CSV table of C-alpha atoms and ligand atoms in Angstrom, one decimal:
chain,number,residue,atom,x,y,z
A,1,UNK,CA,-97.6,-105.0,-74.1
A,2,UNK,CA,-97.7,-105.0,-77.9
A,3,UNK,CA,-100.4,-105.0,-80.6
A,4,UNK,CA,-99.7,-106.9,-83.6
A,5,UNK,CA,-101.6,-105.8,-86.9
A,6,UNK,CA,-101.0,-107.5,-90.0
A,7,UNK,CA,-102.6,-105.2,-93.1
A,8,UNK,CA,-102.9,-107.0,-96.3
A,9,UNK,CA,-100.3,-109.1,-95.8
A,10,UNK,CA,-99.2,-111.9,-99.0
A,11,UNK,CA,-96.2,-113.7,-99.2
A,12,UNK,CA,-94.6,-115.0,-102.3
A,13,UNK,CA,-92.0,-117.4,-102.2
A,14,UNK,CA,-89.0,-117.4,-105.2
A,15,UNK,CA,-91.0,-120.0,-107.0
A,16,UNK,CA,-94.0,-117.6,-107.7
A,17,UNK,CA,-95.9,-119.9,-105.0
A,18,UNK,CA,-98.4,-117.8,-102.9
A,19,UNK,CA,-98.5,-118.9,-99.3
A,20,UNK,CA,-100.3,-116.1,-97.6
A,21,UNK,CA,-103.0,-113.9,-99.4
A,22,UNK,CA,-104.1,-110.9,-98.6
A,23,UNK,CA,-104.7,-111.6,-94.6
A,24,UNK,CA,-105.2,-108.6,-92.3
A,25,UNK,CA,-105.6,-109.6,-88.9
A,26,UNK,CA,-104.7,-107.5,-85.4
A,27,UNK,CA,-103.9,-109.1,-82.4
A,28,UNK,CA,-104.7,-107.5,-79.0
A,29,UNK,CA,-102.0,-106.6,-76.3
A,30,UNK,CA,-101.2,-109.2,-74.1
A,31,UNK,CA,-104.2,-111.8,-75.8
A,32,UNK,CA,-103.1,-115.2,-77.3
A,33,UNK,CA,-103.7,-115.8,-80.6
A,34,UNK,CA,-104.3,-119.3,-82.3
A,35,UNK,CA,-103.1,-119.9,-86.3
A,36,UNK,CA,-105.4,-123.1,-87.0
A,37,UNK,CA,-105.2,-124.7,-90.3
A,38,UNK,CA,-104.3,-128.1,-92.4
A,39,UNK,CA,-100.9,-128.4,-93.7
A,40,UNK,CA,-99.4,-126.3,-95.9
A,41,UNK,CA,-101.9,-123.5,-95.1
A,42,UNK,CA,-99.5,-121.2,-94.4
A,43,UNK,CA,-99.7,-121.1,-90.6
A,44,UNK,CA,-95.7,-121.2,-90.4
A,45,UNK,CA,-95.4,-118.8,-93.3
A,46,UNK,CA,-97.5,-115.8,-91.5
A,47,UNK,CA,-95.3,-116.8,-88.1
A,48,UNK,CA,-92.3,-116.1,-89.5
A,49,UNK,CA,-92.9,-112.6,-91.3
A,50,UNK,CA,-94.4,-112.1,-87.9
A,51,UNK,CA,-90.7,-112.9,-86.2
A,52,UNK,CA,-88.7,-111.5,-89.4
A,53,UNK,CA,-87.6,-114.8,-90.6
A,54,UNK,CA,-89.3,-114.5,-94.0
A,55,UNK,CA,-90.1,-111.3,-95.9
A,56,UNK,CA,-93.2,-110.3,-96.3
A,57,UNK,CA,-94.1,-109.8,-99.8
A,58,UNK,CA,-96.5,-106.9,-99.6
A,59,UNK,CA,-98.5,-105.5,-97.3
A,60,UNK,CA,-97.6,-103.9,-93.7
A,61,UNK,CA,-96.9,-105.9,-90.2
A,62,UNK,CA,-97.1,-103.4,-87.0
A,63,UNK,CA,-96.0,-103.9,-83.7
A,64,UNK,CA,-98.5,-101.4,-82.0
A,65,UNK,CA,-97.8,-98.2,-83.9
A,66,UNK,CA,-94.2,-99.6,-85.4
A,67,UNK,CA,-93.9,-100.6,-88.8
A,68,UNK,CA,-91.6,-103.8,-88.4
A,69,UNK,CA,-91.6,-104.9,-92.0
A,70,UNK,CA,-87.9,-104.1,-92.3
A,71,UNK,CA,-87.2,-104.2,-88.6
A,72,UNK,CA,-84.4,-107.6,-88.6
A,73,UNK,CA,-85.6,-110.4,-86.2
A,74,UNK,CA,-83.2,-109.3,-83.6
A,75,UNK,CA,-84.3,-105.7,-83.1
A,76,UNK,CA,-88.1,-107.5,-82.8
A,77,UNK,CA,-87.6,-108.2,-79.1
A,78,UNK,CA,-89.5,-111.7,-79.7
A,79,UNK,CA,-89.0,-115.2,-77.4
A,80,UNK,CA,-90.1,-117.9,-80.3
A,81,UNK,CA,-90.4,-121.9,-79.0
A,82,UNK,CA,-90.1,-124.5,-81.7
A,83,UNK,CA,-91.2,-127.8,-82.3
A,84,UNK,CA,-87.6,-129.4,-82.0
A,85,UNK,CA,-86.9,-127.4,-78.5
A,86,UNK,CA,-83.3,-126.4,-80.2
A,87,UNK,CA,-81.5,-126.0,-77.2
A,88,UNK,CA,-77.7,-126.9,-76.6
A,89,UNK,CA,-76.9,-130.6,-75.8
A,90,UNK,CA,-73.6,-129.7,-74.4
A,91,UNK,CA,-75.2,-126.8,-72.4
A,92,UNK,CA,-76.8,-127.0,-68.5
A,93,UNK,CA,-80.0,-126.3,-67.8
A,94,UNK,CA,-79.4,-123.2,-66.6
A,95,UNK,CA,-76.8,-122.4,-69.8
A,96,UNK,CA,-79.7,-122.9,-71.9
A,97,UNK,CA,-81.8,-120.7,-70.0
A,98,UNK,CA,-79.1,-118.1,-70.1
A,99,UNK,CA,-78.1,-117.7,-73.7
A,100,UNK,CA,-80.1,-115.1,-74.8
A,101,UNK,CA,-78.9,-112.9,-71.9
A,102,UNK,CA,-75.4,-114.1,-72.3
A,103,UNK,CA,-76.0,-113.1,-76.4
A,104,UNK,CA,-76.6,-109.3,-75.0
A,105,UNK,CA,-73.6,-109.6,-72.5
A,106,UNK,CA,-76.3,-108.9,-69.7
A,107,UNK,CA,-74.3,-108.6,-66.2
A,108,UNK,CA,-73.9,-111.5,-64.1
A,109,UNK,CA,-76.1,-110.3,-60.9
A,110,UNK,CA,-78.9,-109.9,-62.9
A,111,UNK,CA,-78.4,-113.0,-65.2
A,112,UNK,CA,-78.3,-115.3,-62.7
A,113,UNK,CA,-81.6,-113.9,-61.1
A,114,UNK,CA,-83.3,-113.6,-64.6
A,115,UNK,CA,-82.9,-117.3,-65.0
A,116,UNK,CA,-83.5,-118.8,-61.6
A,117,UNK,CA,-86.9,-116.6,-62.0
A,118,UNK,CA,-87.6,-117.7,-65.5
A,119,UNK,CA,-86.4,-121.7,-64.2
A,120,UNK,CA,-88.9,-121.2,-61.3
A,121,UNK,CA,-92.0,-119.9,-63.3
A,122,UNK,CA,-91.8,-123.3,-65.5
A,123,UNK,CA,-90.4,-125.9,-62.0
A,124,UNK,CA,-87.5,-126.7,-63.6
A,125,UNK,CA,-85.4,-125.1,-60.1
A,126,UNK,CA,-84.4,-128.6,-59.4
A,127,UNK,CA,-82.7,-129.4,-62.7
A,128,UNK,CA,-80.6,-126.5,-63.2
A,129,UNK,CA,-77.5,-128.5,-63.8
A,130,UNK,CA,-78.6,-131.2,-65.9
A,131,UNK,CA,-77.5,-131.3,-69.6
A,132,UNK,CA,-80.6,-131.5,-71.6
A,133,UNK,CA,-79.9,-135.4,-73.0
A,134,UNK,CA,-80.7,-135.8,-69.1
A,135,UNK,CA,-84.3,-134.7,-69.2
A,136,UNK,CA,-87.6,-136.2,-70.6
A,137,UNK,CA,-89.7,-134.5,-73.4
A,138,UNK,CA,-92.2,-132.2,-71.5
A,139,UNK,CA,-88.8,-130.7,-69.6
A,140,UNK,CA,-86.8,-129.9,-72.1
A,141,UNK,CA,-89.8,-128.1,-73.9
A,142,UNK,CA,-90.1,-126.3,-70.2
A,143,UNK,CA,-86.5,-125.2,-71.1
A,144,UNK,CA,-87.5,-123.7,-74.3
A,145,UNK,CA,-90.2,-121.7,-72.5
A,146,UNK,CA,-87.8,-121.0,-70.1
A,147,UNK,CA,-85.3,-119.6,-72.5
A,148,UNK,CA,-88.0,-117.6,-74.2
A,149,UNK,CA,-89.4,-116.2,-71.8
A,150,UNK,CA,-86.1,-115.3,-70.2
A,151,UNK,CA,-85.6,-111.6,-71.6
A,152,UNK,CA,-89.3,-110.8,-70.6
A,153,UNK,CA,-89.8,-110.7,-75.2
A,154,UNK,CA,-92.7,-108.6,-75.8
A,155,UNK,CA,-93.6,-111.2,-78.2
A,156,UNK,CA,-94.0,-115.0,-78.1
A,157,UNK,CA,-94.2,-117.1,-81.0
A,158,UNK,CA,-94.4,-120.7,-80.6
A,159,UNK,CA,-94.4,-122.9,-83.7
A,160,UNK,CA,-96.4,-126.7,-82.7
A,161,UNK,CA,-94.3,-126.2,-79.7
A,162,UNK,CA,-96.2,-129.7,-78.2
A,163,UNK,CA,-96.1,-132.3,-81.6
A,164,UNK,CA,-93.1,-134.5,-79.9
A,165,UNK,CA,-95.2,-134.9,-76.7
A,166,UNK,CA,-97.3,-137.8,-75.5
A,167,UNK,CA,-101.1,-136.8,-75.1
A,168,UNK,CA,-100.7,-136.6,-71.4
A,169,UNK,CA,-98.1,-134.1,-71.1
A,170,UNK,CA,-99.3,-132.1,-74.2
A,171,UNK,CA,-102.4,-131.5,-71.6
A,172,UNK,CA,-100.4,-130.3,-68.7
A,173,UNK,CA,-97.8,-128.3,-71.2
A,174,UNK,CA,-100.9,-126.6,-72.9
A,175,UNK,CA,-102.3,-125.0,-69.2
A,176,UNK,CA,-98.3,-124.5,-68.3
A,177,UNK,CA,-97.6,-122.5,-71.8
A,178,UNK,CA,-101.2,-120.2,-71.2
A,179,UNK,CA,-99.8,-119.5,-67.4
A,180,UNK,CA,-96.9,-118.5,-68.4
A,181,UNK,CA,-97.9,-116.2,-71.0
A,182,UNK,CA,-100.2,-114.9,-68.9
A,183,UNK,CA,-97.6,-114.4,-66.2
A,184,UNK,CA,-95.3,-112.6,-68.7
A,185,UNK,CA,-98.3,-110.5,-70.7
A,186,UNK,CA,-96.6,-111.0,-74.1
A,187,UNK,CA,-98.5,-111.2,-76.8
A,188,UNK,CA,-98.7,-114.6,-78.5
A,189,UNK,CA,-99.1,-116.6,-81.4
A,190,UNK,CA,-99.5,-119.8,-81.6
A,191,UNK,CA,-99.5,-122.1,-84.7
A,192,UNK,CA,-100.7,-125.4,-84.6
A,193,UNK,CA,-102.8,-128.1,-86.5
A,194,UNK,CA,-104.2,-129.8,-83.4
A,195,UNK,CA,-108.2,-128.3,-83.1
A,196,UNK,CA,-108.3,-129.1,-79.5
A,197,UNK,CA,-105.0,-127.1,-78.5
A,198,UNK,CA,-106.9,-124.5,-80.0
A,199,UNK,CA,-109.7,-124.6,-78.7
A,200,UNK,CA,-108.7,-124.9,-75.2
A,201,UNK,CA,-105.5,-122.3,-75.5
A,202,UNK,CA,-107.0,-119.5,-77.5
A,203,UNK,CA,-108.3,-116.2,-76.7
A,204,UNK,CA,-108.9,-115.8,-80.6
A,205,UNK,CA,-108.4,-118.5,-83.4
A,206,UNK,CA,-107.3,-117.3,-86.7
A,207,UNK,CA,-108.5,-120.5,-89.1
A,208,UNK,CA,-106.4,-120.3,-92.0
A,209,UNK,CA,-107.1,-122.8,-95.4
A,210,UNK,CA,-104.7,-122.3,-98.8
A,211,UNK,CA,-103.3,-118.9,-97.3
A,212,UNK,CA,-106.4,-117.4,-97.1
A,213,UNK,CA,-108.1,-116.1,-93.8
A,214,UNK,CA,-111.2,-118.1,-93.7
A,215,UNK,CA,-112.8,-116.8,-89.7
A,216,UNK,CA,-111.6,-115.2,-86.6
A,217,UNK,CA,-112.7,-115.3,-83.2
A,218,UNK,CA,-113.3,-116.7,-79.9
A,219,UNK,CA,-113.0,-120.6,-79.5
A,220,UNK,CA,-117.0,-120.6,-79.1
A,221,UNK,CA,-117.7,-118.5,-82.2
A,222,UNK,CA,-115.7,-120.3,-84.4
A,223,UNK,CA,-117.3,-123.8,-83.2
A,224,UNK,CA,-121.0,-122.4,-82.8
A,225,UNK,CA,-121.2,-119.8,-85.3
A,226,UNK,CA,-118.7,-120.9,-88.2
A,227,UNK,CA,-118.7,-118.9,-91.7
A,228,UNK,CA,-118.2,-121.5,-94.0
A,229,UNK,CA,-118.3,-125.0,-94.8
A,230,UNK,CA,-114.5,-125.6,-94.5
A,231,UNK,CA,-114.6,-123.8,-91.2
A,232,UNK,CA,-117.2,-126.1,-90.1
A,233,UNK,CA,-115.8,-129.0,-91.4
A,234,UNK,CA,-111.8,-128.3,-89.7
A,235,UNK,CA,-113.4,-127.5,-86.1
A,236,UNK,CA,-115.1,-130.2,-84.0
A,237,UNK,CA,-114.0,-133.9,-83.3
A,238,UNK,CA,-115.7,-135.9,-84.4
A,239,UNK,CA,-116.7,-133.6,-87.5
A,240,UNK,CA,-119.7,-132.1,-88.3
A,241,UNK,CA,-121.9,-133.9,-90.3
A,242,UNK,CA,-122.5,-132.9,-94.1
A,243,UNK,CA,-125.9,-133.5,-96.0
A,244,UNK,CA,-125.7,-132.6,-99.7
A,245,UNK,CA,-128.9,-132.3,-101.4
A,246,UNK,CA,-131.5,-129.5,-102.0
A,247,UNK,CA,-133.8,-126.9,-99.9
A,248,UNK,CA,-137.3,-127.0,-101.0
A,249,UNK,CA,-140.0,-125.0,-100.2
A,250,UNK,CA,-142.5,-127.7,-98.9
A,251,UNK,CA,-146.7,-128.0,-98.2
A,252,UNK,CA,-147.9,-125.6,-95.7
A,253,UNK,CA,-144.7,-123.5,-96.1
A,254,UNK,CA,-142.6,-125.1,-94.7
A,255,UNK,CA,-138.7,-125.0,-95.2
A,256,UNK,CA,-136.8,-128.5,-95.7
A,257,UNK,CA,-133.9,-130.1,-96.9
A,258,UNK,CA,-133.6,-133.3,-98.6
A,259,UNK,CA,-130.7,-135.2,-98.9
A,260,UNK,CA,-130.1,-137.1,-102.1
A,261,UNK,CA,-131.1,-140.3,-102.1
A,262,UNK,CA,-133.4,-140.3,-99.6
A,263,UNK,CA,-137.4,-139.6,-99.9
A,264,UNK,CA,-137.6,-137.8,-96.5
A,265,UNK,CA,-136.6,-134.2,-95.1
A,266,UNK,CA,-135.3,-131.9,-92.2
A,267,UNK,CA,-137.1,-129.1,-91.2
A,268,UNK,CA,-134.7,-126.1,-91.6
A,269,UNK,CA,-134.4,-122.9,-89.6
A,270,UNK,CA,-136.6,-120.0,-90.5
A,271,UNK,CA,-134.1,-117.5,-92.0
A,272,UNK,CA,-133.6,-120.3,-94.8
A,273,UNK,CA,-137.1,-118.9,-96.2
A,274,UNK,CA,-134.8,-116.1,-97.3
A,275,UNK,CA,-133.0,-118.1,-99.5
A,276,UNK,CA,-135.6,-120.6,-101.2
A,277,UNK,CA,-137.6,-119.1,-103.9
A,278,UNK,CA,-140.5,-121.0,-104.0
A,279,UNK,CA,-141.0,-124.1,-105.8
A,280,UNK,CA,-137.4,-124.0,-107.1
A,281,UNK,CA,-134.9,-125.8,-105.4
A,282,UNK,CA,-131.4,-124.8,-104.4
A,283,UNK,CA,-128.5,-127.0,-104.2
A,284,UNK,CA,-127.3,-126.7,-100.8
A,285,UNK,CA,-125.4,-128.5,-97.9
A,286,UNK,CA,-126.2,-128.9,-94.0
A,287,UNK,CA,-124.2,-129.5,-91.4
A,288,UNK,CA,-125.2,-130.4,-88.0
A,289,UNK,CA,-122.3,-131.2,-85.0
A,290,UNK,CA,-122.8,-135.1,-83.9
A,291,UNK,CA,-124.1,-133.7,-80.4
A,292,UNK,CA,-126.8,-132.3,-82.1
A,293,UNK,CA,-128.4,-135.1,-83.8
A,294,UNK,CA,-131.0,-137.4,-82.2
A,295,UNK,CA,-131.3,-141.1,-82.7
A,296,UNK,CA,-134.3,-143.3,-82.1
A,297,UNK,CA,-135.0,-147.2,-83.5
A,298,UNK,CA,-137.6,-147.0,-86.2
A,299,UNK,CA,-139.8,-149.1,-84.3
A,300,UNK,CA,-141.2,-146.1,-82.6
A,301,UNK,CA,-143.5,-143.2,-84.2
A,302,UNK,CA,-142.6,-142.1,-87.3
A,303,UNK,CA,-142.0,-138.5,-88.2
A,304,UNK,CA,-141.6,-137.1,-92.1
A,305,UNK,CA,-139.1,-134.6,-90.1
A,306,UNK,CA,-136.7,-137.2,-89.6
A,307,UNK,CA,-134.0,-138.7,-91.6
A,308,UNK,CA,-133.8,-142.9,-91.9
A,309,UNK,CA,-130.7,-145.3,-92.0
A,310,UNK,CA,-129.3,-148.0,-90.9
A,311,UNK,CA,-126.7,-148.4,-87.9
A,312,UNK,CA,-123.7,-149.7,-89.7
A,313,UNK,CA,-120.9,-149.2,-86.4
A,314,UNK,CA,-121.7,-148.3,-82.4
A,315,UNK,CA,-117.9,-147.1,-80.9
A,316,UNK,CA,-118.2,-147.5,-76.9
A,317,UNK,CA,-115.9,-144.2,-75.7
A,318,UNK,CA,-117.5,-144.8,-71.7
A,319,UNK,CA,-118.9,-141.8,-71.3
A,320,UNK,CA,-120.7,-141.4,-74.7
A,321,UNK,CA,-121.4,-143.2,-77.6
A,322,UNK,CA,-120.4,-142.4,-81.3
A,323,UNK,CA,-123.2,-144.1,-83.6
A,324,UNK,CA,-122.4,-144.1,-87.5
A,325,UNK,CA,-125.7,-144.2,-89.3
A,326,UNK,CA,-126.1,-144.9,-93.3
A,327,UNK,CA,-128.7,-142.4,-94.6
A,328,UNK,CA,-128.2,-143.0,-98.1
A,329,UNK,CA,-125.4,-145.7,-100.1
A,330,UNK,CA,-123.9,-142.7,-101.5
A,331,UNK,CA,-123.3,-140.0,-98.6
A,332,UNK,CA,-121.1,-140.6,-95.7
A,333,UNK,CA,-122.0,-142.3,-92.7
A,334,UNK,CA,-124.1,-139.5,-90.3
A,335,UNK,CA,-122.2,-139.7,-86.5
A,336,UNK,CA,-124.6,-139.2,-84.0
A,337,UNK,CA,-123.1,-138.6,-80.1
A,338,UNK,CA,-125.0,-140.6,-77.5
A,339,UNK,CA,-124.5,-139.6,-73.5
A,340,UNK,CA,-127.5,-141.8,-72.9
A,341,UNK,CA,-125.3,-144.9,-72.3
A,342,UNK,CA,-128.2,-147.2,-71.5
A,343,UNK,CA,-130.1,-146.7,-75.2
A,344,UNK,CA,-129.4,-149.6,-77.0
A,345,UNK,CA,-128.5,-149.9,-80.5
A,346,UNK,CA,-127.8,-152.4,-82.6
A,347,UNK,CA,-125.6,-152.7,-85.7
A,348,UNK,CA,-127.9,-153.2,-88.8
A,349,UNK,CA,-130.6,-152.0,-87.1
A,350,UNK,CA,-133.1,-149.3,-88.7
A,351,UNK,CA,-133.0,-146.1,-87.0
A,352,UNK,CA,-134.7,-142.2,-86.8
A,353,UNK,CA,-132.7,-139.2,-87.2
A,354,UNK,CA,-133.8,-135.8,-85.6
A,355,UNK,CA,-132.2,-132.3,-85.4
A,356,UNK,CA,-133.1,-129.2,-83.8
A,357,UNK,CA,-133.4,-126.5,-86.7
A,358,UNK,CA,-131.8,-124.2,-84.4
A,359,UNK,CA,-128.7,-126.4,-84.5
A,360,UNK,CA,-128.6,-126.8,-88.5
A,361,UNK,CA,-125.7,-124.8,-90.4
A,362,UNK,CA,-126.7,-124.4,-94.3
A,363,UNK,CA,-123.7,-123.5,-96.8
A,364,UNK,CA,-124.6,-122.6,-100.2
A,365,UNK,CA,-122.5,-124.0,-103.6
A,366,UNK,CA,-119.8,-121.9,-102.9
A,367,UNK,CA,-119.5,-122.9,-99.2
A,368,UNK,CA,-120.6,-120.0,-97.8
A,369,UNK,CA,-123.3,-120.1,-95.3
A,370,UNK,CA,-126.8,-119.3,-95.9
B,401,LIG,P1,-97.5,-127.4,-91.8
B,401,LIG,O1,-98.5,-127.5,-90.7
B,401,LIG,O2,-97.3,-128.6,-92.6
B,401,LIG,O3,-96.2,-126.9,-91.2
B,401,LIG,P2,-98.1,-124.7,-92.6
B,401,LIG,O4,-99.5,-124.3,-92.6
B,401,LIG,O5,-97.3,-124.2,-91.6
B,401,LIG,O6,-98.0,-126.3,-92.8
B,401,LIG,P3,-96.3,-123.3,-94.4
B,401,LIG,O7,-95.1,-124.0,-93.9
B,401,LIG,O8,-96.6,-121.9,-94.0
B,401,LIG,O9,-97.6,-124.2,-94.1
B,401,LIG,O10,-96.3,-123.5,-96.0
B,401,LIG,C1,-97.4,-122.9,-96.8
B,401,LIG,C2,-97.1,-123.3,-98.2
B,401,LIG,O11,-96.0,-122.7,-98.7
B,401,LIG,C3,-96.9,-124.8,-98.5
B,401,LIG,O12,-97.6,-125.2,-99.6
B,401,LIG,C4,-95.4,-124.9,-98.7
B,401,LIG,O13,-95.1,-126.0,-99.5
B,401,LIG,C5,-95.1,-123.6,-99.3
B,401,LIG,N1,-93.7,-123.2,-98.9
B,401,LIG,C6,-93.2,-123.1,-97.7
B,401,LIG,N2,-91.9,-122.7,-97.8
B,401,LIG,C7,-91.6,-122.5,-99.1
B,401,LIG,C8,-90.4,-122.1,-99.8
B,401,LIG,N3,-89.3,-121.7,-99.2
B,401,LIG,N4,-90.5,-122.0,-101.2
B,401,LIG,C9,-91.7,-122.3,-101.8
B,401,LIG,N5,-92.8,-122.7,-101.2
B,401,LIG,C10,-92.8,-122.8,-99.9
C-alpha cells in the first residue's frame, strides 16, 4: 500500500511550454484517483512524472515517505494500462500475461501460478492460448489489466485505458478495472476525459484545466459543491446551465439575479446578500444543473421569480425529457430535465422557469464562486 504525494509539482517541456503548474495533490493508500480534464490539460503529463516517463521539472513526487523524483520507471514497482493495450501480437495470452515476470527471470512454478491467478481475476482462464489478433476489444484490454496487475505493482496507472471500446463494454470494463484494483489494493490513477467514467470510478477526482489544479474530491462534491465556473461547467451531462447578467439588491431586500436581456429575476440564496452592496449591481453568472430547473406553460400563474422563454426543441430520452428553452436571443438555450413524462410541451410554446435558490451556484467575473 503506497501513498502518492505530489508537492508543487510543474513540468516544463524543451519548448518552454508549461504543462503542469504548481499542483500538489496526495493520493491515499490503496484509493483510486481520477485525473479529469479537457485535452491538452495535462492529465497525461502529471501520469507520466507519476510513472518516471517524464521528468518533473520542479517540485517533489513521494511514494509514501520515498522521494521518487529520480527513482527510473523500473525501480517504481508500477503496473500502467494504455489506451492502445500494447501487448505482443505474436505472443499467447498467457505470454502476454507473463512478460513482466519473465522481464525479472521469476521462476517457472511461480510464473505460471502468478498468471493463471492474474488470468482468473480478469475471466480470461479460457483464452490462455489465443494470440491476441484472436480476441475482441474488451479482452485484450482484460490482458493489459492482466499483465499489469501480474507483479501485484504497488501502483496502477491507466492512461484512457477504455477510448477504443464500444459504450457497452466500456460499462462492464469500468466495474471490472475498480474490482480489480480493489482486489489488488494498489493505488491508482486514472486519467481520462470521459465525466461519467469519473464519476462512477472515482474515490477522488482531481479536475485539472490548462495545467492547473482547479478542485479535488469525492464524485458528489465535485458535482454538488463545485469551486468554480469551469468546474461547474466540465462536470454534468447535460451541462449546467449559465446565466450571465447582474445581482441586484431588490424591493423588500430581497436578493436577485437578472439575466440580460430579460426584465424578470431569480431569487438568489441568502449568502449572496454578502456579496451585493446595496443598490449597486455586480456582474455575475449562475449556474443551475438542468435537474434543478422547473418548467411550466405560461398560461398558468405568473410569478416575477421566474424566468420566461420560449421552447425552441423537446428531446424524448424515455425516461426523461431534455427541454431547451430560449430565455433571451442572445444567451444560450436554458436545458431543463423533465421525469414527468406526461407534461406536455410544445415547441414554440411560451413557458415559466423556476429554481430552488438552494440549488443556484453564483461565480463572480473571475469565475470564482460567490
Ligand atoms: P489529452 O486528453 O489530449 O491526451 P492531456 O490532458 O493528457 O490531453 P497532455 O498530453 O498532458 O494533455 O499535454 C498537456 C500539454 O502539453 C498539451 O498542450 C500538449 O500539447 C503539451 N505537450 C505534451 N507533450 C509535449 C512535448 N513533448 N513538448 C511540448 N509540449 C508538449
Amino acid at each position: 500500500m503506497t501513498t502518492i504525494t505530489l508537492e508543487n509539482i510543474s513540468k516544463r517541456y524543451d519548448s518552454g511550454f508549461e504543462a503542469v503548474k504548481n499542483l500538489s495533490l496526495r493520493l491515499e493508500s490503496g484509493t483510486f484517483t481520477v485525473l479529469l480534464g479537457p485535452s491538452g490539460c495535462g492529465k497525461t503529463t502529471t501520469l507520466r512524472m507519476i510513472a518516471g516517463l517524464e521528468a518533473i521539472s520542479d517540485g517533489n513526487l513521494f511514494f509514501d515517505e520515498e522521494r521518487m523524483n529520480d527513482t527510473p520507471p523500473k525501480d517504481r514497482d508500477i503496473g500502467m494500462v494504455f489506451q492502445n493495450y500494447a501487448l505482443y501480437p505474436h505472443l499467447t495470452v498467457f505470454e502476454n500475461i507473463a512478460f513482466p515476470l519473465r522481464l525479472r527471470r521469476e521462476a517457472k512454478a511461480s510464473l505460471e501460478e502468478r498468471v493463471r491467478a492474474a488470468a482468473e481475476a480478469v475471466e480470461l482462464t479460457a483464452l490462455l492460448d489465443r494470440k491476441p489478433k484472436q480476441l475482441s476489444g474488451g479482452q485484450r484490454q482484460r490482458v493489459a489489466l492482466a499483465r499489469a496487475i501480474v507483479r501485484k505493482p504497488r501502483v496502477f496507472l491507466f492512461d484512457e485505458p477504455l477510448s477504443n471500446l464500444d459504450a457497452q463494454l466500456r460499462m462492464q470494463m469500468r466495474s471490472e478495472i475498480t474490482r480489480v484494483q480493489r482486489m489488488v489494493g494498489a493505488t491508482a490513477v486514472y486519467v481520462t476525459h470521459d465525466q461519467s467514467e469519473a464519476m462512477t470510478m472515482a474515490d477522488k477526482i482531481v479536475v485539472l484545466n490548462g495545467g492547473e489544479l482547479q478542485q479535488a474530491g469525492t464524485p458528489h462534491e465535485i458535482y454538488t459543491n463545485p469551486k468554480n465556473r469551469f468546474v461547474a461547467g466540465f462536470v454534468g451531462s447535460p451541462a449546467i446551465n449559465f446565466f450571465e447578467g447582474e445581482i441586484r439588491d431588490g424591493a423588500g431586500g430581497h436578493v436577485t439575479f437578472h439575466e440580460r436581456g430579460s426584465s424578470v429575476a431569480f431569487p438568489l440564496p441568502k449568502q449572496a446578500f454578502m456579496h451585493s452592496s446595496s443598490n449597486t449591481p455586480r456582474k455575475a453568472t449562475l449556474a443551475i444543473r438542468p435537474e434543478h430547473l422547473a418548467l411550466m406553460a405560461l398560461s398558468e400563474e405568473t410569478s416575477v421569480y421566474a424566468l420566461s422563454g420560449i421552447i425552441r426543441r423537446v428531446e424524448f430520452l424515455g425516461h426523461e425529457r431534455l427541454v431547451y428553452v430560449e430565455t433571451s436571443p442572445e444567451a444560450p438555450h436554458k436545458i431543463v430535465r423533465c421525469t414527468d413524462t406526461t407534461q406536455a410541451f410544445d415547441v414554440g410554446a411560451p413557458a415559466q422557469l423556476f429554481a430552488a435558490p438552494d440549488y443556484c451556484y453564483l461565480f463572480g467575473s473571475n469565475g470564482e464562486r460567490l
